[in-house]
């Protein structure tokens, strides 16, 4: 484990259900963007053997947004090696438990490993706000509320599992609109379409003058999904307002649904926690979406430390260029479509609190140090069996200075099924939302509903 020395004590002592974490300091703020740390708190240097490079804020040399298509900037690179059942023990220390579980199934799961790239710059406001947050932000109300943060990274130097997972939950993401498909693949290898939809992700906190406001008072996201397939779901609409940084009573998520059979808009409080997500035929939970989302209240969170891991990364080929039907294998996404790289990740564990209910007893998350996005997760059932494994496929939008893993997969090791959620149709992802505020209201749903 590559624990950063200054955090060893905190990582070992703070297993969060704790009521309030430490505040930052001017000294920590001053370290951001210096010789040792990037503007968001990652280690600037590469690792000892050079398999992880130093941070490069300038982006890839040949980057071209190409009218919003974001083609693979590393398309000409050859893979370094493949990890599979024949050599998994050699690389086991750098693989998540979930990935090792997928390989152990014995059905041919493998990782094509490529050179690692940290060609990631950040928008100016992300840099400025991280410095502000490092000095001013506190975690309060049993970890349910981040106090005093501006949009961006609230805890560049996390001292607890809750601080780290909050970094993931409110990470900077560009507003976007896209058409996507979601599939699940049965244990017999048959792909079944579970959703075709158009998603509108208005990242309120990251637009215009909102970037200068205290984020707990600004919604992080207004999301609307218009479903068009399969036929039984055509015409349904989901609306979610996600809080900026406050899940205390009365301040958390608000959700509404328009169901064609009822022809009316209803509040949807069940769009949270371990409710099965119908968008992928119930094969994952709502709080599995984008690896993790929503209130952290049901778990105790532990910051385990930092580790070098092989994770999907720079996934432009799969996310931006590939038709989903081409990539669906019988048991997993075809390996040739997934680029794996070695990166440093923060490992965060979540244990179900006594008296709380959830189908997962334990979860483990792997947060990329450069983007704070969760890139993988392992989930365990009540009998401590490794059950569900999730993998994220991130794309860095260099001209926006933000990163987003819009596509992700969930593997059920016990049932032998998997799903692919919110995979954009090539050419259909646009980094803008042209709809006005009324579109993201319950009345807007009623006006847009199928009669």
Short mmCIF file of C-alpha atoms in Angstrom, two decimals, residues 34 63 335 398:
data_model
loop_
_atom_site.label_atom_id
_atom_site.label_comp_id
_atom_site.label_asym_id
_atom_site.label_seq_id
_atom_site.Cartn_x
_atom_site.Cartn_y
_atom_site.Cartn_z
CA UNK A 34 3.33 22.85 -6.38
CA UNK A 63 -5.51 15.90 -29.20
CA UNK A 335 -11.24 -7.29 -24.43
CA UNK A 398 -9.38 18.11 -22.56
#
